[in-house]
PDB file of C-alpha atoms in Angstrom:
ATOM      1  CA  MET H   1      -0.051   0.038   0.223  1.00 44.00           C
ATOM      2  CA  LYS H   2       2.507   2.227   0.797  1.00 42.00           C
ATOM      3  CA  THR H   3       4.522   1.629  -2.079  1.00 44.00           C
ATOM      4  CA  LYS H   4       1.347   2.499  -4.641  1.00 43.00           C
ATOM      5  CA  LEU H   5       0.922   5.687  -2.367  1.00 39.00           C
ATOM      6  CA  PHE H   6       4.274   6.291  -2.945  1.00 40.00           C
ATOM      7  CA  THR H   7       4.544   5.794  -6.553  1.00 43.00           C
ATOM      8  CA  ILE H   8       0.977   8.011  -7.332  1.00 38.00           C
ATOM      9  CA  ILE H   9       3.307  10.722  -4.875  1.00 39.00           C
ATOM     10  CA  ILE H  10       5.826  10.695  -7.517  1.00 43.00           C
ATOM     11  CA  LEU H  11       3.277  10.533 -10.857  1.00 41.00           C
ATOM     12  CA  ALA H  12       1.480  13.059  -9.144  1.00 44.00           C
ATOM     13  CA  LEU H  13       4.528  15.534  -8.826  1.00 42.00           C
ATOM     14  CA  PHE H  14       6.071  14.732 -12.661  1.00 41.00           C
ATOM     15  CA  VAL H  15       2.932  15.239 -13.995  1.00 38.00           C
ATOM     16  CA  THR H  16       2.388  18.541 -12.361  1.00 41.00           C
ATOM     17  CA  SER H  17       6.113  19.796 -12.598  1.00 42.00           C
ATOM     18  CA  PHE H  18       5.402  18.717 -16.791  1.00 38.00           C
ATOM     19  CA  VAL H  19       2.268  21.019 -17.095  1.00 36.00           C
ATOM     20  CA  SER H  20       4.371  23.348 -14.986  1.00 41.00           C
ATOM     21  CA  ALA H  21       7.364  23.550 -17.548  1.00 43.00           C
ATOM     22  CA  GLN H  22       4.829  23.746 -20.716  1.00 39.00           C
ATOM     23  CA  VAL H  23       2.551  26.570 -18.964  1.00 38.00           C
ATOM     24  CA  THR H  24       5.623  28.345 -18.622  1.00 42.00           C
ATOM     25  CA  GLU H  25       7.507  27.735 -21.876  1.00 43.00           C
ATOM     26  CA  ALA H  26       4.113  28.578 -23.404  1.00 40.00           C
ATOM     27  CA  GLU H  27       4.024  31.805 -21.725  1.00 42.00           C
ATOM     28  CA  LYS H  28       7.736  32.462 -22.749  1.00 43.00           C
ATOM     29  CA  THR H  29       6.705  31.635 -26.756  1.00 41.00           C
ATOM     30  CA  LEU H  30       3.883  34.044 -26.615  1.00 37.00           C
ATOM     31  CA  ARG H  31       6.123  37.119 -24.843  1.00 42.00           C
ATOM     32  CA  THR H  32       8.226  36.302 -27.596  1.00 42.00           C
ATOM     33  CA  VAL H  33       5.454  36.445 -30.454  1.00 38.00           C
ATOM     34  CA  LYS H  34       4.065  39.301 -28.224  1.00 42.00           C
ATOM     35  CA  ALA H  35       7.661  41.012 -28.522  1.00 41.00           C
ATOM     36  CA  ASP H  36       8.514  40.319 -32.214  1.00 43.00           C
ATOM     37  CA  THR H  37       5.313  42.229 -33.455  1.00 50.00           C
ATOM     38  CA  THR H  38       6.832  45.780 -32.477  1.00 66.00           C
ATOM     39  CA  GLN H  39       9.803  44.481 -34.644  1.00 84.00           C
ATOM     40  CA  GLY H  40      10.200  44.742 -38.205  1.00 91.00           C
ATOM     41  CA  TRP H  41       8.230  46.644 -40.966  1.00 94.00           C
ATOM     42  CA  LYS H  42       5.532  49.117 -40.144  1.00 91.00           C
ATOM     43  CA  ASN H  43       3.632  50.738 -42.836  1.00 91.00           C
ATOM     44  CA  GLY H  44       0.228  52.987 -43.525  1.00 88.00           C
ATOM     45  CA  GLY H  45      -1.228  56.194 -44.140  1.00 87.00           C
ATOM     46  CA  VAL H  46      -4.377  58.159 -45.716  1.00 86.00           C
ATOM     47  CA  PHE H  47      -5.247  59.628 -48.615  1.00 90.00           C
ATOM     48  CA  ALA H  48      -7.916  61.751 -48.870  1.00 91.00           C
ATOM     49  CA  ILE H  49      -9.683  63.912 -51.503  1.00 93.00           C
ATOM     50  CA  THR H  50     -12.121  67.222 -50.736  1.00 92.00           C
ATOM     51  CA  LEU H  51     -14.273  68.620 -53.531  1.00 89.00           C
ATOM     52  CA  ALA H  52     -16.512  71.771 -53.717  1.00 88.00           C
ATOM     53  CA  GLN H  53     -19.303  73.532 -56.440  1.00 90.00           C
ATOM     54  CA  THR H  54     -21.063  75.804 -55.953  1.00 90.00           C
ATOM     55  CA  SER H  55     -23.389  76.901 -59.175  1.00 90.00           C
ATOM     56  CA  LEU H  56     -25.706  80.211 -59.551  1.00 88.00           C
ATOM     57  CA  SER H  57     -28.182  80.611 -62.244  1.00 86.00           C
ATOM     58  CA  ASN H  58     -30.135  84.689 -62.001  1.00 83.00           C
ATOM     59  CA  TRP H  59     -29.004  84.377 -58.154  1.00 87.00           C
ATOM     60  CA  ALA H  60     -30.078  88.059 -57.103  1.00 87.00           C
ATOM     61  CA  SER H  61     -27.727  88.364 -53.772  1.00 81.00           C
ATOM     62  CA  GLY H  62     -24.348  88.141 -56.743  1.00 84.00           C
ATOM     63  CA  GLY H  63     -21.582  86.044 -56.322  1.00 87.00           C
ATOM     64  CA  GLN H  64     -19.409  83.338 -58.732  1.00 89.00           C
ATOM     65  CA  ASN H  65     -19.893  80.172 -59.958  1.00 93.00           C
ATOM     66  CA  SER H  66     -16.586  77.882 -58.482  1.00 93.00           C
ATOM     67  CA  VAL H  67     -15.262  74.764 -58.186  1.00 94.00           C
ATOM     68  CA  ALA H  68     -12.548  73.596 -55.289  1.00 95.00           C
ATOM     69  CA  VAL H  69     -10.463  70.320 -55.060  1.00 95.00           C
ATOM     70  CA  ASN H  70      -7.845  69.451 -52.864  1.00 94.00           C
ATOM     71  CA  GLY H  71      -5.933  65.720 -52.362  1.00 93.00           C
ATOM     72  CA  VAL H  72      -3.903  65.318 -49.734  1.00 91.00           C
ATOM     73  CA  PHE H  73      -1.753  61.774 -49.301  1.00 93.00           C
ATOM     74  CA  SER H  74       0.488  61.099 -46.567  1.00 90.00           C
ATOM     75  CA  GLY H  75       2.176  57.726 -45.656  1.00 91.00           C
ATOM     76  CA  PHE H  76       4.575  55.888 -43.394  1.00 92.00           C
ATOM     77  CA  ALA H  77       7.428  53.340 -43.812  1.00 94.00           C
ATOM     78  CA  ASN H  78       8.729  52.489 -40.158  1.00 92.00           C
ATOM     79  CA  TYR H  79      11.695  50.070 -39.577  1.00 94.00           C
ATOM     80  CA  LYS H  80      12.564  48.772 -36.238  1.00 91.00           C
ATOM     81  CA  ARG H  81      15.051  45.787 -34.896  1.00 93.00           C
ATOM     82  CA  GLY H  82      16.879  45.447 -31.850  1.00 91.00           C
ATOM     83  CA  LYS H  83      18.501  48.637 -31.252  1.00 93.00           C
ATOM     84  CA  SER H  84      17.985  50.365 -34.481  1.00 94.00           C
ATOM     85  CA  VAL H  85      14.760  52.528 -36.158  1.00 94.00           C
ATOM     86  CA  TRP H  86      14.654  53.885 -38.891  1.00 95.00           C
ATOM     87  CA  ASP H  87      11.406  56.290 -39.836  1.00 94.00           C
ATOM     88  CA  ASN H  88      10.480  57.332 -43.778  1.00 96.00           C
ATOM     89  CA  SER H  89       7.440  59.858 -44.322  1.00 94.00           C
ATOM     90  CA  LEU H  90       5.877  61.566 -47.497  1.00 96.00           C
ATOM     91  CA  ASP H  91       3.426  63.886 -47.477  1.00 94.00           C
ATOM     92  CA  LEU H  92       2.020  65.201 -50.741  1.00 95.00           C
ATOM     93  CA  GLY H  93      -0.673  67.990 -50.649  1.00 94.00           C
ATOM     94  CA  TYR H  94      -2.408  69.968 -54.184  1.00 96.00           C
ATOM     95  CA  GLY H  95      -5.236  72.051 -54.436  1.00 96.00           C
ATOM     96  CA  LEU H  96      -7.142  73.682 -57.363  1.00 96.00           C
ATOM     97  CA  LEU H  97      -9.785  76.982 -57.811  1.00 95.00           C
ATOM     98  CA  ARG H  98     -11.856  77.888 -59.918  1.00 94.00           C
ATOM     99  CA  GLN H  99     -13.556  81.057 -59.644  1.00 91.00           C
ATOM    100  CA  GLY H 100     -16.394  82.507 -62.738  1.00 87.00           C
ATOM    101  CA  ASP H 101     -14.521  82.372 -65.791  1.00 85.00           C
ATOM    102  CA  GLU H 102     -10.934  82.715 -64.198  1.00 88.00           C
ATOM    103  CA  ASP H 103      -8.729  80.180 -65.107  1.00 90.00           C
ATOM    104  CA  PHE H 104      -7.736  77.246 -62.349  1.00 93.00           C
ATOM    105  CA  ARG H 105      -5.300  78.515 -59.927  1.00 94.00           C
ATOM    106  CA  LYS H 106      -3.502  76.447 -56.898  1.00 95.00           C
ATOM    107  CA  THR H 107      -4.488  76.834 -53.502  1.00 93.00           C
ATOM    108  CA  ASP H 108      -1.943  73.830 -51.960  1.00 95.00           C
ATOM    109  CA  ASP H 109       1.408  72.276 -53.261  1.00 96.00           C
ATOM    110  CA  LYS H 110       3.847  70.356 -51.449  1.00 95.00           C
ATOM    111  CA  ILE H 111       6.311  67.652 -51.534  1.00 97.00           C
ATOM    112  CA  ASP H 112       7.618  66.389 -47.859  1.00 96.00           C
ATOM    113  CA  PHE H 113      10.098  63.824 -47.960  1.00 97.00           C
ATOM    114  CA  LEU H 114      11.812  62.551 -44.401  1.00 96.00           C
ATOM    115  CA  SER H 115      14.034  60.071 -43.332  1.00 97.00           C
ATOM    116  CA  LYS H 116      15.432  59.666 -39.764  1.00 97.00           C
ATOM    117  CA  TYR H 117      17.570  56.546 -38.661  1.00 97.00           C
ATOM    118  CA  GLY H 118      18.463  56.052 -34.712  1.00 96.00           C
ATOM    119  CA  GLN H 119      20.344  53.887 -32.574  1.00 97.00           C
ATOM    120  CA  GLU H 120      19.775  53.383 -28.788  1.00 96.00           C
ATOM    121  CA  ALA H 121      22.368  55.012 -26.911  1.00 97.00           C
ATOM    122  CA  PHE H 122      20.086  54.382 -23.619  1.00 93.00           C
ATOM    123  CA  LYS H 123      16.375  54.075 -22.563  1.00 93.00           C
ATOM    124  CA  ASN H 124      14.258  56.073 -25.477  1.00 94.00           C
ATOM    125  CA  PHE H 125      17.340  57.805 -26.129  1.00 97.00           C
ATOM    126  CA  TYR H 126      18.393  57.590 -29.958  1.00 97.00           C
ATOM    127  CA  TYR H 127      21.764  58.723 -31.666  1.00 98.00           C
ATOM    128  CA  ALA H 128      19.792  59.560 -35.276  1.00 98.00           C
ATOM    129  CA  GLY H 129      20.442  61.335 -38.455  1.00 98.00           C
ATOM    130  CA  LEU H 130      17.691  63.247 -40.321  1.00 98.00           C
ATOM    131  CA  LEU H 131      17.266  63.827 -44.085  1.00 98.00           C
ATOM    132  CA  ASN H 132      14.182  66.135 -45.268  1.00 98.00           C
ATOM    133  CA  PHE H 133      13.319  67.255 -48.301  1.00 98.00           C
ATOM    134  CA  LYS H 134      10.833  69.242 -49.209  1.00 97.00           C
ATOM    135  CA  THR H 135       9.566  70.899 -52.573  1.00 98.00           C
ATOM    136  CA  GLN H 136       6.416  71.758 -54.818  1.00 97.00           C
ATOM    137  CA  MET H 137       4.942  70.275 -57.748  1.00 97.00           C
ATOM    138  CA  THR H 138       4.020  73.489 -60.287  1.00 96.00           C
ATOM    139  CA  PRO H 139       4.490  76.860 -60.761  1.00 96.00           C
ATOM    140  CA  GLY H 140       2.748  79.651 -58.459  1.00 95.00           C
ATOM    141  CA  TYR H 141       1.478  82.837 -59.626  1.00 93.00           C
ATOM    142  CA  ASN H 142       1.467  86.219 -57.972  1.00 86.00           C
ATOM    143  CA  TYR H 143      -2.486  86.905 -59.485  1.00 83.00           C
ATOM    144  CA  PRO H 144      -3.950  89.078 -61.299  1.00 79.00           C
ATOM    145  CA  LYS H 145      -0.260  90.031 -63.294  1.00 79.00           C
ATOM    146  CA  ARG H 146       0.274  86.472 -63.093  1.00 86.00           C
ATOM    147  CA  GLU H 147       4.020  86.865 -62.668  1.00 89.00           C
ATOM    148  CA  ILE H 148       5.776  83.096 -61.486  1.00 94.00           C
ATOM    149  CA  ILE H 149       6.729  83.352 -58.111  1.00 93.00           C
ATOM    150  CA  SER H 150       7.824  79.856 -57.419  1.00 96.00           C
ATOM    151  CA  ASP H 151       8.478  76.389 -59.224  1.00 96.00           C
ATOM    152  CA  LEU H 152       9.553  73.091 -59.181  1.00 96.00           C
ATOM    153  CA  PHE H 153      12.595  72.667 -57.318  1.00 97.00           C
ATOM    154  CA  ALA H 154      12.185  76.693 -57.335  1.00 97.00           C
ATOM    155  CA  PRO H 155      12.242  76.729 -53.909  1.00 96.00           C
ATOM    156  CA  ALA H 156      13.514  72.855 -52.937  1.00 98.00           C
ATOM    157  CA  TYR H 157      14.895  72.827 -49.685  1.00 97.00           C
ATOM    158  CA  LEU H 158      17.017  69.568 -48.432  1.00 98.00           C
ATOM    159  CA  LEU H 159      18.210  69.553 -44.597  1.00 98.00           C
ATOM    160  CA  VAL H 160      20.997  67.387 -42.821  1.00 98.00           C
ATOM    161  CA  ALA H 161      20.699  66.770 -39.094  1.00 98.00           C
ATOM    162  CA  LEU H 162      22.879  64.655 -36.919  1.00 98.00           C
ATOM    163  CA  GLY H 163      21.860  64.826 -33.104  1.00 98.00           C
ATOM    164  CA  MET H 164      19.853  63.325 -30.297  1.00 98.00           C
ATOM    165  CA  ASP H 165      16.214  62.115 -31.003  1.00 98.00           C
ATOM    166  CA  TYR H 166      13.781  61.298 -28.018  1.00 97.00           C
ATOM    167  CA  LYS H 167      11.000  59.078 -28.308  1.00 93.00           C
ATOM    168  CA  PRO H 168       9.305  57.889 -24.557  1.00 93.00           C
ATOM    169  CA  ASN H 169       6.284  56.184 -27.126  1.00 89.00           C
ATOM    170  CA  ALA H 170       5.296  55.380 -30.294  1.00 84.00           C
ATOM    171  CA  TYR H 171       3.668  58.613 -30.823  1.00 89.00           C
ATOM    172  CA  PHE H 172       6.347  61.689 -29.389  1.00 94.00           C
ATOM    173  CA  SER H 173       9.452  62.361 -30.840  1.00 95.00           C
ATOM    174  CA  ALA H 174      12.036  65.123 -30.150  1.00 97.00           C
ATOM    175  CA  PHE H 175      14.767  65.887 -32.286  1.00 98.00           C
ATOM    176  CA  ILE H 176      17.635  67.860 -31.374  1.00 98.00           C
ATOM    177  CA  ALA H 177      20.551  68.443 -33.461  1.00 98.00           C
ATOM    178  CA  PRO H 178      23.122  70.683 -33.031  1.00 97.00           C
ATOM    179  CA  MET H 179      25.048  69.763 -36.115  1.00 97.00           C
ATOM    180  CA  THR H 180      22.715  71.078 -39.611  1.00 98.00           C
ATOM    181  CA  ALA H 181      23.343  71.635 -43.011  1.00 98.00           C
ATOM    182  CA  LYS H 182      20.527  73.467 -45.027  1.00 97.00           C
ATOM    183  CA  PHE H 183      20.614  73.668 -48.468  1.00 98.00           C
ATOM    184  CA  THR H 184      18.233  75.791 -50.257  1.00 97.00           C
ATOM    185  CA  PHE H 185      17.610  75.476 -54.061  1.00 98.00           C
ATOM    186  CA  VAL H 186      16.027  77.699 -56.510  1.00 97.00           C
ATOM    187  CA  THR H 187      16.653  75.941 -60.050  1.00 97.00           C
ATOM    188  CA  ASN H 188      14.406  78.832 -62.216  1.00 96.00           C
ATOM    189  CA  ASP H 189      16.581  81.253 -64.029  1.00 96.00           C
ATOM    190  CA  SER H 190      14.391  83.989 -63.479  1.00 95.00           C
ATOM    191  CA  LEU H 191      13.494  83.323 -59.474  1.00 96.00           C
ATOM    192  CA  SER H 192      17.366  82.966 -59.118  1.00 96.00           C
ATOM    193  CA  ASN H 193      18.564  86.067 -60.537  1.00 96.00           C
ATOM    194  CA  LYS H 194      15.864  87.834 -58.317  1.00 92.00           C
ATOM    195  CA  GLY H 195      17.741  86.389 -55.534  1.00 92.00           C
ATOM    196  CA  ALA H 196      14.246  84.603 -54.568  1.00 92.00           C
ATOM    197  CA  PHE H 197      14.132  82.479 -51.570  1.00 93.00           C
ATOM    198  CA  GLY H 198      17.275  83.961 -50.122  1.00 92.00           C
ATOM    199  CA  VAL H 199      19.912  83.100 -52.386  1.00 94.00           C
ATOM    200  CA  THR H 200      22.027  85.393 -53.545  1.00 95.00           C
ATOM    201  CA  PRO H 201      21.135  86.830 -56.957  1.00 95.00           C
ATOM    202  CA  GLY H 202      22.537  84.986 -59.770  1.00 96.00           C
ATOM    203  CA  GLU H 203      23.090  81.833 -57.976  1.00 96.00           C
ATOM    204  CA  LYS H 204      21.048  78.986 -57.258  1.00 97.00           C
ATOM    205  CA  VAL H 205      22.482  76.949 -54.345  1.00 97.00           C
ATOM    206  CA  LYS H 206      22.363  78.592 -50.852  1.00 96.00           C
ATOM    207  CA  SER H 207      24.201  76.780 -47.642  1.00 97.00           C
ATOM    208  CA  GLU H 208      23.703  76.969 -44.051  1.00 97.00           C
ATOM    209  CA  ALA H 209      24.976  75.118 -41.052  1.00 97.00           C
ATOM    210  CA  GLY H 210      23.319  75.812 -38.065  1.00 98.00           C
ATOM    211  CA  GLY H 211      20.840  73.996 -35.711  1.00 98.00           C
ATOM    212  CA  TYR H 212      17.745  71.905 -35.638  1.00 98.00           C
ATOM    213  CA  VAL H 213      14.992  71.088 -33.833  1.00 98.00           C
ATOM    214  CA  ARG H 214      12.113  68.869 -34.966  1.00 98.00           C
ATOM    215  CA  VAL H 215       8.895  67.831 -32.450  1.00 97.00           C
ATOM    216  CA  ILE H 216       6.285  65.622 -33.557  1.00 95.00           C
ATOM    217  CA  PHE H 217       2.869  64.096 -32.189  1.00 95.00           C
ATOM    218  CA  SER H 218       0.900  62.293 -33.537  1.00 90.00           C
ATOM    219  CA  LYS H 219      -2.080  60.402 -32.060  1.00 88.00           C
ATOM    220  CA  ASN H 220      -4.813  58.274 -33.783  1.00 81.00           C
ATOM    221  CA  ASP H 221      -5.515  56.322 -30.653  1.00 74.00           C
ATOM    222  CA  PHE H 222      -7.344  58.356 -27.920  1.00 80.00           C
ATOM    223  CA  LYS H 223      -9.183  56.521 -25.078  1.00 76.00           C
ATOM    224  CA  ALA H 224     -11.988  59.213 -24.542  1.00 75.00           C
ATOM    225  CA  GLU H 225     -14.930  58.205 -26.058  1.00 69.00           C
ATOM    226  CA  TYR H 226     -15.808  61.603 -28.008  1.00 71.00           C
ATOM    227  CA  LEU H 227     -12.101  61.562 -29.200  1.00 80.00           C
ATOM    228  CA  LYS H 228     -12.243  57.936 -30.532  1.00 81.00           C
ATOM    229  CA  ASN H 229     -12.927  58.414 -34.208  1.00 85.00           C
ATOM    230  CA  VAL H 230     -10.740  61.754 -33.972  1.00 88.00           C
ATOM    231  CA  SER H 231      -6.461  61.391 -35.417  1.00 88.00           C
ATOM    232  CA  PHE H 232      -4.143  64.631 -34.436  1.00 91.00           C
ATOM    233  CA  THR H 233      -0.961  65.501 -36.176  1.00 92.00           C
ATOM    234  CA  THR H 234       1.415  68.119 -35.113  1.00 95.00           C
ATOM    235  CA  LYS H 235       5.307  68.937 -36.021  1.00 96.00           C
ATOM    236  CA  ILE H 236       6.926  71.811 -35.904  1.00 97.00           C
ATOM    237  CA  ASP H 237      10.590  72.842 -37.142  1.00 98.00           C
ATOM    238  CA  LEU H 238      12.986  75.431 -36.187  1.00 98.00           C
ATOM    239  CA  PHE H 239      16.226  75.947 -37.590  1.00 98.00           C
ATOM    240  CA  SER H 240      18.905  78.582 -36.347  1.00 97.00           C
ATOM    241  CA  ASN H 241      22.139  79.787 -38.831  1.00 96.00           C
ATOM    242  CA  TYR H 242      25.266  79.814 -36.896  1.00 96.00           C
ATOM    243  CA  ALA H 243      26.843  82.173 -38.895  1.00 94.00           C
ATOM    244  CA  HIS H 244      23.947  85.157 -39.901  1.00 92.00           C
ATOM    245  CA  ASN H 245      21.473  86.354 -37.426  1.00 92.00           C
ATOM    246  CA  PRO H 246      21.176  82.707 -35.349  1.00 95.00           C
ATOM    247  CA  GLN H 247      18.514  84.418 -33.293  1.00 95.00           C
ATOM    248  CA  ASN H 248      15.990  84.920 -36.191  1.00 94.00           C
ATOM    249  CA  ILE H 249      14.840  81.455 -36.275  1.00 96.00           C
ATOM    250  CA  ASP H 250      13.356  79.797 -38.877  1.00 96.00           C
ATOM    251  CA  VAL H 251      10.075  78.410 -38.241  1.00 97.00           C
ATOM    252  CA  SER H 252       7.863  75.721 -40.019  1.00 97.00           C
ATOM    253  CA  TRP H 253       4.419  74.277 -37.774  1.00 97.00           C
ATOM    254  CA  GLU H 254       2.229  71.385 -39.113  1.00 95.00           C
ATOM    255  CA  SER H 255      -0.735  70.529 -37.900  1.00 94.00           C
ATOM    256  CA  LEU H 256      -4.305  68.249 -38.693  1.00 90.00           C
ATOM    257  CA  ILE H 257      -6.874  67.298 -37.563  1.00 90.00           C
ATOM    258  CA  ALA H 258      -9.130  64.094 -39.330  1.00 88.00           C
ATOM    259  CA  MET H 259     -12.485  63.203 -38.196  1.00 88.00           C
ATOM    260  CA  LYS H 260     -14.345  60.060 -39.602  1.00 87.00           C
ATOM    261  CA  VAL H 261     -18.208  60.122 -40.352  1.00 88.00           C
ATOM    262  CA  ASN H 262     -17.545  56.686 -41.749  1.00 88.00           C
ATOM    263  CA  LYS H 263     -15.014  54.359 -43.701  1.00 85.00           C
ATOM    264  CA  TYR H 264     -14.425  56.749 -46.198  1.00 89.00           C
ATOM    265  CA  ILE H 265     -16.081  60.098 -45.550  1.00 92.00           C
ATOM    266  CA  SER H 266     -14.131  62.283 -42.491  1.00 90.00           C
ATOM    267  CA  VAL H 267     -13.437  66.279 -42.427  1.00 90.00           C
ATOM    268  CA  ASN H 268     -10.383  67.468 -42.359  1.00 89.00           C
ATOM    269  CA  PHE H 269      -8.726  70.465 -40.654  1.00 91.00           C
ATOM    270  CA  ASN H 270      -5.162  71.683 -41.926  1.00 91.00           C
ATOM    271  CA  THR H 271      -2.685  74.385 -41.099  1.00 94.00           C
ATOM    272  CA  HIS H 272       0.879  75.537 -41.357  1.00 95.00           C
ATOM    273  CA  LEU H 273       2.513  78.361 -40.524  1.00 96.00           C
ATOM    274  CA  ILE H 274       5.967  79.705 -42.028  1.00 96.00           C
ATOM    275  CA  TYR H 275       8.460  81.872 -40.960  1.00 96.00           C
ATOM    276  CA  ASP H 276      11.710  82.549 -42.340  1.00 94.00           C
ATOM    277  CA  ASP H 277      13.693  85.587 -42.441  1.00 90.00           C
ATOM    278  CA  ASP H 278      15.559  85.153 -45.761  1.00 88.00           C
ATOM    279  CA  ILE H 279      12.329  85.234 -47.848  1.00 87.00           C
ATOM    280  CA  LYS H 280      11.314  88.352 -48.620  1.00 81.00           C
ATOM    281  CA  ILE H 281       7.288  88.722 -49.528  1.00 81.00           C
ATOM    282  CA  GLN H 282       5.689  91.712 -51.669  1.00 71.00           C
ATOM    283  CA  PHE H 283       2.798  93.257 -49.753  1.00 66.00           C
ATOM    284  CA  ASP H 284       0.272  95.565 -51.210  1.00 63.00           C
ATOM    285  CA  LYS H 285       1.354  98.051 -48.933  1.00 64.00           C
ATOM    286  CA  ASN H 286      -1.300 100.694 -50.420  1.00 63.00           C
ATOM    287  CA  GLY H 287      -4.082  98.600 -50.588  1.00 60.00           C
ATOM    288  CA  SER H 288      -4.859  98.902 -54.491  1.00 58.00           C
ATOM    289  CA  GLY H 289      -5.192  95.171 -54.663  1.00 55.00           C
ATOM    290  CA  ILE H 290      -2.671  95.571 -56.976  1.00 55.00           C
ATOM    291  CA  ILE H 291       0.984  94.161 -55.892  1.00 55.00           C
ATOM    292  CA  GLU H 292       3.612  96.236 -57.496  1.00 58.00           C
ATOM    293  CA  ASP H 293       7.145  95.352 -58.041  1.00 57.00           C
ATOM    294  CA  GLY H 294       8.995  96.987 -54.862  1.00 53.00           C
ATOM    295  CA  GLU H 295       5.661  98.376 -53.315  1.00 54.00           C
ATOM    296  CA  GLY H 296       6.366  96.719 -50.224  1.00 55.00           C
ATOM    297  CA  VAL H 297       8.867  93.629 -49.191  1.00 73.00           C
ATOM    298  CA  SER H 298      10.152  92.149 -46.061  1.00 79.00           C
ATOM    299  CA  SER H 299       9.778  89.067 -44.037  1.00 85.00           C
ATOM    300  CA  LYS H 300       6.430  88.081 -43.072  1.00 88.00           C
ATOM    301  CA  VAL H 301       4.769  85.100 -41.285  1.00 93.00           C
ATOM    302  CA  GLN H 302       2.756  82.481 -43.735  1.00 94.00           C
ATOM    303  CA  PHE H 303      -0.310  80.902 -43.160  1.00 95.00           C
ATOM    304  CA  LYS H 304      -1.631  78.587 -44.783  1.00 94.00           C
ATOM    305  CA  GLU H 305      -5.723  76.926 -43.590  1.00 93.00           C
ATOM    306  CA  ILE H 306      -7.335  74.246 -45.767  1.00 90.00           C
ATOM    307  CA  PHE H 307     -10.914  72.780 -43.908  1.00 90.00           C
ATOM    308  CA  GLY H 308     -13.040  70.477 -46.677  1.00 88.00           C
ATOM    309  CA  VAL H 309     -15.457  67.467 -45.822  1.00 90.00           C
ATOM    310  CA  GLY H 310     -14.822  65.009 -48.555  1.00 91.00           C
ATOM    311  CA  PHE H 311     -13.636  60.826 -49.360  1.00 92.00           C
ATOM    312  CA  SER H 312     -10.288  59.449 -47.245  1.00 89.00           C
ATOM    313  CA  TYR H 313      -9.099  56.098 -47.356  1.00 87.00           C
ATOM    314  CA  ASN H 314      -6.981  54.238 -44.635  1.00 83.00           C
ATOM    315  CA  PHE H 315      -4.273  52.029 -45.232  1.00 83.00           C
TER     316      PHE H 315
END
């Protein structure tokens, strides 16, 4: 009897040990799988297009027929493996407006590519290098004179920076680079000869060395019930030229709020504020409605706001 009891106890201990080992091994495997889901490539983005149209016939209050269309594409491809991270993003925007019998006029135009590679230094901090390229697709004009004031690669901006990147979570990043090179390209001959966008008249490239800061916050999984269908992104870029007026900091600040009505319909609100001391802008100093050559030229805060309701697709 004692022998049988002892045998049963030994078997029970063996089974318990075996099951425990299997559970522990399963937990270890689950943790590994869960950890691996954060590794490798992660990509996605959004495409949105908004339309607006007004048609008037014998309308006593007056007004003009109009058609407006605006398209936005924003995509990303991010890679993470071990202590290495590589973030890539491409933002495109283009808009057109036609009022009455006038030709279509551009309301939005941008190409913005960014690539940032980092190697973990210690918790939440990475040694990082960043490359950013910005330009536009088609010529821009000074209406009603229809004088060209910008073009493809006029301007174009290339920024290369080395510094530290602070990433405490998936939706916030603060990149600080004391070693930064900024290049401004103006490949259009007429604009280059005028010294547009801060280049020396007749030159097509301007180079600057300075310090750079880029902060971005992007979140689309808010916990609050009334924010569940809302995504919010804001990013600010600051650059200071060490050799020339370092106190005059170049600023580029963009924000986007997107609210999903249903799977394919969304409401978008986008703003972009720019200040660059090297960009001199003509303005209507006399209030005549027409900007004359040399009438008023100075650095100005540039601001753009786009509000639209239309089709959107997330991928």
